[in-house]
PDB file of C-alpha atoms in Angstrom:
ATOM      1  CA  UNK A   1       5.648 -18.794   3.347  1.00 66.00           C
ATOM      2  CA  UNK A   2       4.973 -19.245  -0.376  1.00 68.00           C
ATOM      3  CA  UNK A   3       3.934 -15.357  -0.673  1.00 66.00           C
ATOM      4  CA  UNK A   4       6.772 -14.305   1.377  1.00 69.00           C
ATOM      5  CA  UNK A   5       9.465 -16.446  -0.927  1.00 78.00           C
ATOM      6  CA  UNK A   6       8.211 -14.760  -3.919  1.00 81.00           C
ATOM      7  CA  UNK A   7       8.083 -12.103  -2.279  1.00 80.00           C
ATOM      8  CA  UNK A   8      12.079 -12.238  -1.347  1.00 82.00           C
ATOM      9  CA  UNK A   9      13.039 -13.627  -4.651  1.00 89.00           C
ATOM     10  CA  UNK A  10      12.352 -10.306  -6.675  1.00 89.00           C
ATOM     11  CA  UNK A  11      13.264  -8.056  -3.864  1.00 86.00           C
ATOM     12  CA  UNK A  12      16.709  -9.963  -3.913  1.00 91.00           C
ATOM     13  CA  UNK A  13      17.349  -9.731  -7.744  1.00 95.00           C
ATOM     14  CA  UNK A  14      16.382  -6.050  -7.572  1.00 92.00           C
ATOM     15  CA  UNK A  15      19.054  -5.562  -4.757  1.00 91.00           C
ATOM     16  CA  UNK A  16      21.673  -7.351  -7.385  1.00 94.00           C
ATOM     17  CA  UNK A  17      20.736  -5.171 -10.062  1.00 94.00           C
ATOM     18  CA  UNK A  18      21.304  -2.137  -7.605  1.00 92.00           C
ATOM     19  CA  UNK A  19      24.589  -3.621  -6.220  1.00 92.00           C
ATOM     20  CA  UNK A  20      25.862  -4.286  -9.759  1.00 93.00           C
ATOM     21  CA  UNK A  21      24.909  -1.677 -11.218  1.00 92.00           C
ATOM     22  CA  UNK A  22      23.345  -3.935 -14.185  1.00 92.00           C
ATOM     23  CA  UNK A  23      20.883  -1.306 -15.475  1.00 91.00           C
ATOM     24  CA  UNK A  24      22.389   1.885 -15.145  1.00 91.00           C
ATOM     25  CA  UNK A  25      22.123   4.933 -12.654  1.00 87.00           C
ATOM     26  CA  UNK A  26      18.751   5.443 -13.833  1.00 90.00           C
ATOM     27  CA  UNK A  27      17.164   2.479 -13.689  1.00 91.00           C
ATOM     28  CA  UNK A  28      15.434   2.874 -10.377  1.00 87.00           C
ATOM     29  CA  UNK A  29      13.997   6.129 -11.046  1.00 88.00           C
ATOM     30  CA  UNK A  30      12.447   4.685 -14.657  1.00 92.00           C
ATOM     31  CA  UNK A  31      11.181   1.923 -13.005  1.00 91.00           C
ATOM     32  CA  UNK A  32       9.433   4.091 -10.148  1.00 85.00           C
ATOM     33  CA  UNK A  33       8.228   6.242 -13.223  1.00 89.00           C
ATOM     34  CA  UNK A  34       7.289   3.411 -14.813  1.00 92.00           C
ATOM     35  CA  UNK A  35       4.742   1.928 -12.009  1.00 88.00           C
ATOM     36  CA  UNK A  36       3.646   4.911 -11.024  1.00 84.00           C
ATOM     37  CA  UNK A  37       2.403   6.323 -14.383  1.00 89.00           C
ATOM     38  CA  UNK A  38       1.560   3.606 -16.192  1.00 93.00           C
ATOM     39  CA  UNK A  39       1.602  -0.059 -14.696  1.00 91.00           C
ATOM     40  CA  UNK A  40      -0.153   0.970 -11.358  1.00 85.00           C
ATOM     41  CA  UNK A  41      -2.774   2.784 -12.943  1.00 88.00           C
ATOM     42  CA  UNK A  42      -3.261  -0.155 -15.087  1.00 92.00           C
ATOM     43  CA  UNK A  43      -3.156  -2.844 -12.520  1.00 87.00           C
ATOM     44  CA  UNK A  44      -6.009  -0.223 -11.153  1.00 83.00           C
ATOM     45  CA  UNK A  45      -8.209  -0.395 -13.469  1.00 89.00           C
ATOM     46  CA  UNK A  46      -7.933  -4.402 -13.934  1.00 89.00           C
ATOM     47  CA  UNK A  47      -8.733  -4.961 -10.699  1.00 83.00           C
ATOM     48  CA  UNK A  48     -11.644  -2.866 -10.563  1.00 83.00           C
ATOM     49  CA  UNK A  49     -13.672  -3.996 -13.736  1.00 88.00           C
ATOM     50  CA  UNK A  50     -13.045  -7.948 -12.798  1.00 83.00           C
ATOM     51  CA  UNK A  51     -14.172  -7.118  -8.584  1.00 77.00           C
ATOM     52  CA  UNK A  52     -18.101  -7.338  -7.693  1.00 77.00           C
ATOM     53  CA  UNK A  53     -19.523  -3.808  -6.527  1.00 76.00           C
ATOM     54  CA  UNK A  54     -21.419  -6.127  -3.834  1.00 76.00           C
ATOM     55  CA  UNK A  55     -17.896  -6.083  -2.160  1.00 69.00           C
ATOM     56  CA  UNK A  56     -17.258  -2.685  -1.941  1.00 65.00           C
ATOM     57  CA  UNK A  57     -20.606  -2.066   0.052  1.00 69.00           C
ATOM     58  CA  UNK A  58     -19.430  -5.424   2.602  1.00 81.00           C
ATOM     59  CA  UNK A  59     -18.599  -5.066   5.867  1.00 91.00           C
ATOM     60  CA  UNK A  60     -15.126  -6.376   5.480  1.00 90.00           C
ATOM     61  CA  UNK A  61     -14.875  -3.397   3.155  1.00 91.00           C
ATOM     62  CA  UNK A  62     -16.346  -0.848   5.717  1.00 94.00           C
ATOM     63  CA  UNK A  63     -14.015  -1.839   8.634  1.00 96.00           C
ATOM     64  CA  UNK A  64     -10.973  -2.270   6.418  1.00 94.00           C
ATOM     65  CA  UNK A  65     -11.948   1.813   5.788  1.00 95.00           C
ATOM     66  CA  UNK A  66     -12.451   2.794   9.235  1.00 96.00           C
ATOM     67  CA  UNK A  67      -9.165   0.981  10.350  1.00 96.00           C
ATOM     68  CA  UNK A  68      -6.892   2.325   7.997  1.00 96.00           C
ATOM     69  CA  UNK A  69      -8.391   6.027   9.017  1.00 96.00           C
ATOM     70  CA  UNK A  70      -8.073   5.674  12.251  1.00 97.00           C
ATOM     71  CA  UNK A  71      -4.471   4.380  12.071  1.00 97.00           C
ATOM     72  CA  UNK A  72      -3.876   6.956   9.872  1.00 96.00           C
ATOM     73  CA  UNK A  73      -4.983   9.691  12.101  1.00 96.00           C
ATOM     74  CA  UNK A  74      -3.305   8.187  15.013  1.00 96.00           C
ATOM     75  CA  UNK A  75       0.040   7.822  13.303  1.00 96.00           C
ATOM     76  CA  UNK A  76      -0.117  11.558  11.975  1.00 94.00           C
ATOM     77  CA  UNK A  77      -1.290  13.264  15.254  1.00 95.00           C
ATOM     78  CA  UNK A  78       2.028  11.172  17.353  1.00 95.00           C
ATOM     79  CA  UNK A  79       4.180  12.149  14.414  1.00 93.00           C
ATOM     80  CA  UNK A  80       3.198  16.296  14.037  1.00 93.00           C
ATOM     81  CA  UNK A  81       3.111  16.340  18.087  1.00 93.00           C
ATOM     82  CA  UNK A  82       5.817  14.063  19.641  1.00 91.00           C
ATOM     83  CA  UNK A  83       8.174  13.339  16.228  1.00 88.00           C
ATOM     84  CA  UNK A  84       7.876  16.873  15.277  1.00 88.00           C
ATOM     85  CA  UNK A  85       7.763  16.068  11.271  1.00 90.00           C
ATOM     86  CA  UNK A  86       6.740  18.418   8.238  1.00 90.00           C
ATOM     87  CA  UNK A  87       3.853  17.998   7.164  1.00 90.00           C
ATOM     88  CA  UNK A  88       4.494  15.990   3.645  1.00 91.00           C
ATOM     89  CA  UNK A  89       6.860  13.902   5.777  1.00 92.00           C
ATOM     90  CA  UNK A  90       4.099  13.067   8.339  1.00 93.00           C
ATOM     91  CA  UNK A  91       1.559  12.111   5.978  1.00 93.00           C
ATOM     92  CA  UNK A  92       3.790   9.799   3.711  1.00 95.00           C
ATOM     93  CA  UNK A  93       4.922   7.941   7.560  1.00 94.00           C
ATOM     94  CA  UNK A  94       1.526   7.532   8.547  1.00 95.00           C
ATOM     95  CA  UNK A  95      -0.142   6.386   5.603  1.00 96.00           C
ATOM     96  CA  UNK A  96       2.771   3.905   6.212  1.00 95.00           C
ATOM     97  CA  UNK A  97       1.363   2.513   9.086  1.00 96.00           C
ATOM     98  CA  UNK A  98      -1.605   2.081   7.606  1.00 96.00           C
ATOM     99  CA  UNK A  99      -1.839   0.780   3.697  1.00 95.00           C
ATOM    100  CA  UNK A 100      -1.461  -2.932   3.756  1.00 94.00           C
ATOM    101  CA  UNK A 101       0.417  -4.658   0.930  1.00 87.00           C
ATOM    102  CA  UNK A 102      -3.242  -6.282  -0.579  1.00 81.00           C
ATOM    103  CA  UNK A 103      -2.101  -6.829  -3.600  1.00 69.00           C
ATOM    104  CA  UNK A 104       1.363  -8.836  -3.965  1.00 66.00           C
ATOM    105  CA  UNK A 105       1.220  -9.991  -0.053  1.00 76.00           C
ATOM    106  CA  UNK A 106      -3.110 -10.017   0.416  1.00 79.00           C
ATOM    107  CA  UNK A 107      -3.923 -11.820  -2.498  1.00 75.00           C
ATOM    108  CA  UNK A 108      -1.181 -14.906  -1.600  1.00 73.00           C
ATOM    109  CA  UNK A 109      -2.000 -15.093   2.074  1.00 79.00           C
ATOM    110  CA  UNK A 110      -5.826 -14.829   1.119  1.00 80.00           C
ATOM    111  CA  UNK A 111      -4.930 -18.127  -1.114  1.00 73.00           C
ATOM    112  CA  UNK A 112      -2.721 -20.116   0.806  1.00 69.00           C
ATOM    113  CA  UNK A 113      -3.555 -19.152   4.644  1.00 74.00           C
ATOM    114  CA  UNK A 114      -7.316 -18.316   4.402  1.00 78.00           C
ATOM    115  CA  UNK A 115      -8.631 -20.526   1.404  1.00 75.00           C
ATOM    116  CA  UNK A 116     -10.229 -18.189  -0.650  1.00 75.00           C
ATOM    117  CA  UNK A 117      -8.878 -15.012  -3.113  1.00 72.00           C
ATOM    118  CA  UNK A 118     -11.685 -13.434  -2.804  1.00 73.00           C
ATOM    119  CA  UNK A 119     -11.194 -12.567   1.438  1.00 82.00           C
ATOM    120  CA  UNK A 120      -8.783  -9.650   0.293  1.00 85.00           C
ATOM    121  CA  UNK A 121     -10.566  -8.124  -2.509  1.00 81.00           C
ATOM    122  CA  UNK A 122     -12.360  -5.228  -0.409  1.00 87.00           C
ATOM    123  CA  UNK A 123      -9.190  -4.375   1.507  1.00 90.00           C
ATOM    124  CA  UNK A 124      -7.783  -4.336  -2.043  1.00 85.00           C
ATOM    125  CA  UNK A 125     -11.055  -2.389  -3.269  1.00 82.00           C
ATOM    126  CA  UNK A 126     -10.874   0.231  -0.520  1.00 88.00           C
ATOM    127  CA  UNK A 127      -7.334   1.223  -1.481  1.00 86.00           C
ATOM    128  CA  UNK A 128      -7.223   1.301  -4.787  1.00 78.00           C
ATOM    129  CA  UNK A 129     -10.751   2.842  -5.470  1.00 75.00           C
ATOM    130  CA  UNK A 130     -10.574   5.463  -1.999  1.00 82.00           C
ATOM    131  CA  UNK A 131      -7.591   5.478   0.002  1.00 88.00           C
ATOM    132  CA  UNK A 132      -4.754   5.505  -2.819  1.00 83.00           C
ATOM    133  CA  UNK A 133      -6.024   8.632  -4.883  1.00 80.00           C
ATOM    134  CA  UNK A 134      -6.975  10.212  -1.286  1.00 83.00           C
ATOM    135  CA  UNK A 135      -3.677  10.109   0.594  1.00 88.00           C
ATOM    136  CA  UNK A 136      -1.838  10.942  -2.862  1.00 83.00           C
ATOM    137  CA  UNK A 137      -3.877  14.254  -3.353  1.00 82.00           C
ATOM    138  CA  UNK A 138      -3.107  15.245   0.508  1.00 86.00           C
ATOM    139  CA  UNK A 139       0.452  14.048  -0.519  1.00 88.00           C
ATOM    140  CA  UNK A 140       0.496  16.129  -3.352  1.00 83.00           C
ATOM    141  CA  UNK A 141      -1.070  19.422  -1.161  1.00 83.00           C
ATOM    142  CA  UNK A 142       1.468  19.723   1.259  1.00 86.00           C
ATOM    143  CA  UNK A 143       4.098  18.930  -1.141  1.00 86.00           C
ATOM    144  CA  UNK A 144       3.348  21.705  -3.146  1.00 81.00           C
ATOM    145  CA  UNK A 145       2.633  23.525  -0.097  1.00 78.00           C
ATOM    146  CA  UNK A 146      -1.346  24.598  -1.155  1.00 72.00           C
ATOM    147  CA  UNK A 147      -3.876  24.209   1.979  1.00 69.00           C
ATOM    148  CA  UNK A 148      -6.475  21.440   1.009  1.00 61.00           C
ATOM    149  CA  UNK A 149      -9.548  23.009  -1.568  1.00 64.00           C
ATOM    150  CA  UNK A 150     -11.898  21.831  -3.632  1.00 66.00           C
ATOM    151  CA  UNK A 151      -9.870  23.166  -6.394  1.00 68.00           C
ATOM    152  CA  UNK A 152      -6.553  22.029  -5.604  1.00 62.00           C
ATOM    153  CA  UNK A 153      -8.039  18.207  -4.889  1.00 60.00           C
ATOM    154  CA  UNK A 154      -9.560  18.678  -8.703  1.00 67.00           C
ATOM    155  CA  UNK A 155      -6.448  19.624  -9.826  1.00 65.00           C
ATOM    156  CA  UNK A 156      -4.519  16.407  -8.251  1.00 62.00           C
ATOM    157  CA  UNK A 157      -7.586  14.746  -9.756  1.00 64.00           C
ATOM    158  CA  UNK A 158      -6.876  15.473 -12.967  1.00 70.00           C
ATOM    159  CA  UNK A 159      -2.796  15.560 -13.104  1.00 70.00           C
ATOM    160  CA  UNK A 160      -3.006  12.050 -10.998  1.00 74.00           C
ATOM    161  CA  UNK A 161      -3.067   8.989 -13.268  1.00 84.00           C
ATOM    162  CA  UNK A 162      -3.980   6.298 -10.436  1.00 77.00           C
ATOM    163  CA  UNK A 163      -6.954   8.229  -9.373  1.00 76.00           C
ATOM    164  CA  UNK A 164      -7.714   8.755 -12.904  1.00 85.00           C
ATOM    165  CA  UNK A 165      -7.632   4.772 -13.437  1.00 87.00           C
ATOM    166  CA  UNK A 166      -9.817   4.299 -10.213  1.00 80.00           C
ATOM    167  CA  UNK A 167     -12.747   6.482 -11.699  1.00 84.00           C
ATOM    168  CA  UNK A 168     -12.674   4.858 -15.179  1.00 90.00           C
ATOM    169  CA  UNK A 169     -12.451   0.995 -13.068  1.00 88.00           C
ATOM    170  CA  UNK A 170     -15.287   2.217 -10.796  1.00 83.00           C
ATOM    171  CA  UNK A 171     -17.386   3.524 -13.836  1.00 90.00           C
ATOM    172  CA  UNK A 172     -17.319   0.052 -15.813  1.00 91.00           C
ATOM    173  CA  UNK A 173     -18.089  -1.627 -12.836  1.00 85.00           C
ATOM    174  CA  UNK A 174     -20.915   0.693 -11.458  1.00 85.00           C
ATOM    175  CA  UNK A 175     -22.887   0.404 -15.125  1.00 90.00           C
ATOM    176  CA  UNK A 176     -22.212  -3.195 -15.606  1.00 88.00           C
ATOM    177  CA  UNK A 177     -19.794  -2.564 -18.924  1.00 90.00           C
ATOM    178  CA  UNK A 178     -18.417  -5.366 -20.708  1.00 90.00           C
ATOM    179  CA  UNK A 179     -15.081  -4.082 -22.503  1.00 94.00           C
ATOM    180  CA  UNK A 180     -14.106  -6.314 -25.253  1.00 94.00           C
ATOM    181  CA  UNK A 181     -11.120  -8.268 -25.221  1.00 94.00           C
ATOM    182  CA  UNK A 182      -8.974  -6.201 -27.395  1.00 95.00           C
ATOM    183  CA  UNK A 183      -9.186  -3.167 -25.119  1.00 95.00           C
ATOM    184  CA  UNK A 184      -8.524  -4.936 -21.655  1.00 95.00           C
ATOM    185  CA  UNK A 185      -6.018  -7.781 -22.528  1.00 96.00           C
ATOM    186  CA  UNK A 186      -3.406  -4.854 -23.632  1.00 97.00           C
ATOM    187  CA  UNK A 187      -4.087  -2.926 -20.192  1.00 96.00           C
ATOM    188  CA  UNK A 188      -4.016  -6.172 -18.457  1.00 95.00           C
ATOM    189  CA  UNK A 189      -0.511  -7.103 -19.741  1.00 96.00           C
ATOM    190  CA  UNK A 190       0.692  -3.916 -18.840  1.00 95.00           C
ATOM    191  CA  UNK A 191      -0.351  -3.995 -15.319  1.00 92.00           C
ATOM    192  CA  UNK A 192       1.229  -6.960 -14.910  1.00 90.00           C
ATOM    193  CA  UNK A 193       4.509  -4.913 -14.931  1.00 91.00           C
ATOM    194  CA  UNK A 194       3.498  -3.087 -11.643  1.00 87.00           C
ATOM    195  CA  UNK A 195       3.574  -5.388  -8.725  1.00 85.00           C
ATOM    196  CA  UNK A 196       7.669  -6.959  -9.950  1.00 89.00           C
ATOM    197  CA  UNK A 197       7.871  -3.245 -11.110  1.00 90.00           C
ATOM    198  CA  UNK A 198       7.631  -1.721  -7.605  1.00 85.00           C
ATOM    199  CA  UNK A 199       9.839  -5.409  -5.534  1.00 86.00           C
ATOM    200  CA  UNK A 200      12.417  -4.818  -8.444  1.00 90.00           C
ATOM    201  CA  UNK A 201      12.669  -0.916  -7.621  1.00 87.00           C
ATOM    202  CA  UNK A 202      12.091  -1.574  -3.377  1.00 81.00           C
ATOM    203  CA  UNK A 203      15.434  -4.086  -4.078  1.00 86.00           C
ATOM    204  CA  UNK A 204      17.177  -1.516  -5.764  1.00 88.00           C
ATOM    205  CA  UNK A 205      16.881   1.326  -2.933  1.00 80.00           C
ATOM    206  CA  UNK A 206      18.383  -1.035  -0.543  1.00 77.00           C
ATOM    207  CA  UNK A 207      21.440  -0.592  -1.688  1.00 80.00           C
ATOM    208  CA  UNK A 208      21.573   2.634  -2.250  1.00 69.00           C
ATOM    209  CA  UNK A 209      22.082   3.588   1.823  1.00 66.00           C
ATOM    210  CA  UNK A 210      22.096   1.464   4.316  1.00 73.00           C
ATOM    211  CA  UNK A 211      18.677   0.229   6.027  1.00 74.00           C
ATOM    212  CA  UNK A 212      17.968   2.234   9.643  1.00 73.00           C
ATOM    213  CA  UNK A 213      21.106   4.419   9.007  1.00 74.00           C
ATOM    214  CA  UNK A 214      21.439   6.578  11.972  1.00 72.00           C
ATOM    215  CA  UNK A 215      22.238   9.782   9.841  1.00 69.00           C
ATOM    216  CA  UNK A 216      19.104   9.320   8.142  1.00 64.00           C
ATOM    217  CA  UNK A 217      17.389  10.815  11.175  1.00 71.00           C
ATOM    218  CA  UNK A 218      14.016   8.332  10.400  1.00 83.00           C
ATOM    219  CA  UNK A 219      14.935   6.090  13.519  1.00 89.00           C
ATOM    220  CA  UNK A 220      12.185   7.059  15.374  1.00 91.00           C
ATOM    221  CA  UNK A 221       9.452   7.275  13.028  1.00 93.00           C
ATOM    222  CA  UNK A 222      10.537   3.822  11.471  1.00 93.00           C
ATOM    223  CA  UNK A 223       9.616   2.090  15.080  1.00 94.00           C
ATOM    224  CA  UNK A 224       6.238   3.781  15.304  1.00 95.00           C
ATOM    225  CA  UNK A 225       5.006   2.905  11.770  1.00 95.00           C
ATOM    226  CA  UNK A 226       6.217  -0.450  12.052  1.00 95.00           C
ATOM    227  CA  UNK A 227       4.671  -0.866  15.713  1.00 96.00           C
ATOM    228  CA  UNK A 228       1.378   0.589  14.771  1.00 97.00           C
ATOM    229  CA  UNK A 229       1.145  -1.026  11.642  1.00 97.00           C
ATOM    230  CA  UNK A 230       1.045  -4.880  13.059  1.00 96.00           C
ATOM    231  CA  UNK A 231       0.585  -4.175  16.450  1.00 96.00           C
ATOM    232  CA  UNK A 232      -1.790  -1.183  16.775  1.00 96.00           C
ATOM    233  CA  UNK A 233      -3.778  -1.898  13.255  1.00 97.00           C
ATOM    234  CA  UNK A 234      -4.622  -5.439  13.516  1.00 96.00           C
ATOM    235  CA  UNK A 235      -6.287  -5.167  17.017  1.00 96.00           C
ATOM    236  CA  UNK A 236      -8.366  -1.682  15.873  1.00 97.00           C
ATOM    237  CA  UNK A 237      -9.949  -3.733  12.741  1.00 97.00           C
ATOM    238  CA  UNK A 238     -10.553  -6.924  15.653  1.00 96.00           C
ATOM    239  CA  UNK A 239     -12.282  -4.177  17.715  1.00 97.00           C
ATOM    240  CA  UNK A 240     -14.311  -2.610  14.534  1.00 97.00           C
ATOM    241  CA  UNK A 241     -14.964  -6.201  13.245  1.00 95.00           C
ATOM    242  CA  UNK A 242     -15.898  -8.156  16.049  1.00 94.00           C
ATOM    243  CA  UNK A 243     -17.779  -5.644  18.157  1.00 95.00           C
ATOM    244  CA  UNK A 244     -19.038  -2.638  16.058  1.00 95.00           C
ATOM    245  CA  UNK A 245     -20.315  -5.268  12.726  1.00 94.00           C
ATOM    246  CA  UNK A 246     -20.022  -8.095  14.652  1.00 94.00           C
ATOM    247  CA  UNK A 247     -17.979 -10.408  12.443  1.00 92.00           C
ATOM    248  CA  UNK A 248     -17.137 -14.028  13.874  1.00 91.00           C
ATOM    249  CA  UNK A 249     -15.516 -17.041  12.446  1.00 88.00           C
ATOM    250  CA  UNK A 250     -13.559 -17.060   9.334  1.00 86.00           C
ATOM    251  CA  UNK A 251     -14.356 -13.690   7.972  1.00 88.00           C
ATOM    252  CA  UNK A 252     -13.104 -12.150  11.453  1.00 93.00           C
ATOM    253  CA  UNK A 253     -10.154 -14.148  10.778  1.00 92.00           C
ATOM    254  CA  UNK A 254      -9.619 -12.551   7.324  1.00 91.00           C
ATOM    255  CA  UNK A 255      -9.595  -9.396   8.677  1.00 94.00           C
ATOM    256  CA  UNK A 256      -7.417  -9.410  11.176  1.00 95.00           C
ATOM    257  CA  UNK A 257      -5.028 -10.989   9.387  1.00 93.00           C
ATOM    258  CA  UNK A 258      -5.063  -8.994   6.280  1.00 94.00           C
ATOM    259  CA  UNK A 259      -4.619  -5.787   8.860  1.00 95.00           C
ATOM    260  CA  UNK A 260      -1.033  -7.681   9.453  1.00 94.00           C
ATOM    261  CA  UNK A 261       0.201  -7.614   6.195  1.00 91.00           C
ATOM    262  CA  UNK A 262       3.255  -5.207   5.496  1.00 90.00           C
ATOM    263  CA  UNK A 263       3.189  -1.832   4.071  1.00 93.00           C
ATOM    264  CA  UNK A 264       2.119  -1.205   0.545  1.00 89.00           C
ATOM    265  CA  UNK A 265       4.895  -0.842  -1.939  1.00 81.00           C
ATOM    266  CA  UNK A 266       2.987   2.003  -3.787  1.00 82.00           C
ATOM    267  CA  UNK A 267       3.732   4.158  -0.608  1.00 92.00           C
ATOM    268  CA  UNK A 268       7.625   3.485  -1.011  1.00 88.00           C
ATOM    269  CA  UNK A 269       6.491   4.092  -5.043  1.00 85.00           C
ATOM    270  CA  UNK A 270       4.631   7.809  -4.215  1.00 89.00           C
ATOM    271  CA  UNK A 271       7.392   8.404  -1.671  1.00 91.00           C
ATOM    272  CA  UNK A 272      10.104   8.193  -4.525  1.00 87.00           C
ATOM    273  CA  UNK A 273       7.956  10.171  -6.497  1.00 85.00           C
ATOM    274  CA  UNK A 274       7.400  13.115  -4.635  1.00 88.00           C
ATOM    275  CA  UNK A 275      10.672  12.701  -2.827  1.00 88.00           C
ATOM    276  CA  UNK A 276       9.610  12.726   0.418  1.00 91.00           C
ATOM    277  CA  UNK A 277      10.870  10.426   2.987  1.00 89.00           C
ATOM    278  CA  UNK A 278      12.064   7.917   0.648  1.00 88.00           C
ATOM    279  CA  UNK A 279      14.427   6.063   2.533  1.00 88.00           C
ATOM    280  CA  UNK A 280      11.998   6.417   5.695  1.00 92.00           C
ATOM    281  CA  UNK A 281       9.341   4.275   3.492  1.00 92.00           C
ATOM    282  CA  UNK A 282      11.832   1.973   2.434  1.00 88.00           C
ATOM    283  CA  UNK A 283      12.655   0.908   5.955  1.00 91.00           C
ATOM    284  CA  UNK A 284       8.856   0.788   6.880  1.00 93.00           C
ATOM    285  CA  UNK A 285       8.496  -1.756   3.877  1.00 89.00           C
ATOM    286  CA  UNK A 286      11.756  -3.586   5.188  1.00 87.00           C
ATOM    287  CA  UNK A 287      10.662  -3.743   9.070  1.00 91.00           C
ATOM    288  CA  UNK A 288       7.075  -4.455   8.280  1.00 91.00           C
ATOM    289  CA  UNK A 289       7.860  -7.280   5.721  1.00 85.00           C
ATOM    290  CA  UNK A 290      10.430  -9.113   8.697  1.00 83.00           C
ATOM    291  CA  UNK A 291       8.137  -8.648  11.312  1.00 89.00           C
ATOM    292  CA  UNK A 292       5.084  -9.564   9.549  1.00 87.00           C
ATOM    293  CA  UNK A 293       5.629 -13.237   9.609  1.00 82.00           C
ATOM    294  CA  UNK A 294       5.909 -13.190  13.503  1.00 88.00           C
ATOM    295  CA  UNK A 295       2.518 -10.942  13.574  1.00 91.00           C
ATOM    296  CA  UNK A 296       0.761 -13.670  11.119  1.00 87.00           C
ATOM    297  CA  UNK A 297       2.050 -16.735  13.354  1.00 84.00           C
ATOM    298  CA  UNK A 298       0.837 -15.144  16.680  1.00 89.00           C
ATOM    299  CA  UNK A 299      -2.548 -14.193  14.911  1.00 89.00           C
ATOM    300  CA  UNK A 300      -2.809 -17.592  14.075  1.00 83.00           C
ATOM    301  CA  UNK A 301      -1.708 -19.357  16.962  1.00 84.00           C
ATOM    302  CA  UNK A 302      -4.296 -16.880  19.159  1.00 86.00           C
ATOM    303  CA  UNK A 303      -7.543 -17.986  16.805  1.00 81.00           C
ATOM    304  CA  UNK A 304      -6.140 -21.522  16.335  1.00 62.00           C
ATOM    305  CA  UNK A 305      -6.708 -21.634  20.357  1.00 53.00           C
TER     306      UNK A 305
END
């Protein structure tokens, strides 16, 4: 509950800013700007440099990888067949139901529900360092239209700051660098823009239409994110973890319940940036954040008995 009032707190004074107009009719789009190409890339890199390699080669990390794939693919084959979306549209909804908030929701509920930070850190490994700079240079593809290539992923590579950070974080941590203060306390103060950065921004977009407007035309594809995300994901990573690495006991637990955690705000953050399906994403955020509470309860409740 302490997570989720934070949480709430920011996403509510963003929403006032955006009602009241308090920073002008660009102050979403800077701020979006703003954690995209700077603070998230930052926050990145922080994270990297301070995690343990050991973690990224854990099983936690492994089925974390294999879940959020397989909801992935699941979420983009029901959208291209049944939903009948574009393609940039399909890929920005499934990676919806997929990318768990890790960072402003994992790291709280990893504190306060399962005792220990450290529980969330390969979820929040396996996005960052793989699944962020992947689904962002498939993003950028069929945005642009180009059919996937070694060249055109090199390309995104090199034009894409977060993927950019997750290199330079993976290559201090993979030779065992130590960066001296003076280099990583001004990156670390400017990552700690990104995570009230992207609530702030998420606040603001709710008032700019109306949440699950039916002329929006996302109805549909709002339901299935939200129902595969903490329905559908949480019991693939309980079938990965407890029968294909054979997890038990508290790190089960973890896992299961960090599969229940909303959708990222950098989705709702690439969304705005490539303009595609921003509203859509919004919503996901919304629905996922409400329902995420009941998910967490019944998750508890089921390995309390």
């Amino acid at each position: 509950m302490s997570g989720f009032f934070v949480i709430a707190v920011i996403v509510a004074v963003g929403a006032f800013a955006g009602w009241s107009n308090l920073m002008g009719p660009q102050a979403r789009f800077v701020l979006n700007r703003l954690t995209y190409f700077l603070a998230g890339p930052c926050l990145v890199f922080v994270s990297l440099i301070e995690s343990d390699l050991a973690l990224v080669l854990s099983a936690n990390f492994a089925v974390a990888a294999l879940a959020a794939l397989l909801t992935t693919s699941l979420a983009a084959l029901l959208s291209l067949i049944f939903l009948k979306q574009d393609l940039p549209h399909a890929v920005i909804s499934s990676v919806s139901a997929s990318m768990v908030n890790s960072a402003n929701m994992g790291f709280p509920i990893a504190a306060y529900v399962l005792g220990d930070v450290a529980l969330a850190l390969p979820v929040a490994l396996w996005q960052m360092a793989v699944f962020t700079p992947l689904f962002q240079s498939v993003l950028h593809s069929a945005v642009a239209g180009q059919r996937p290539s070694v060249r055109a992923l090199a390309g995104t590579i090199i034009a894409n700051p977060m993927i950019i950070a997750s290199a330079a974080g993976l290559a201090v941590l993979g030779f065992d660098l130590h960066l001296p203060a003076f280099i990583v306390e001004p990156i670390d103060v400017i990552a700690g823009i990104s995570i009230p950065g992207m609530l702030l921004a998420f606040g603001m977009s709710l008032t700019a239409s109306k949440p699950f407007s039916k002329e929006a035309g996302h109805r549909a594809d709002i339901l299935l994110a939200t129902a595969l995300k903490l329905l559908a994901m949480p019991l693939i990573v309980w079938a990965l973890a407890r029968w294909a690495f054979g997890l038990a006991g508290t790190e089960l637990y973890a896992a299961v319940v960090l599969a229940a955690l909303p959708t990222a705000q950098n989705v709702y953050v690439a969304a705005a940036r490539y303009e595609v399906g921003e509203e859509m994403t919004r919503d996901i955020a919304l629905f996922t954040s409400v329902g995420t509470m009941i998910a967490l309860m019944v998750i508890a409740s089921l390995f309390g008995a």
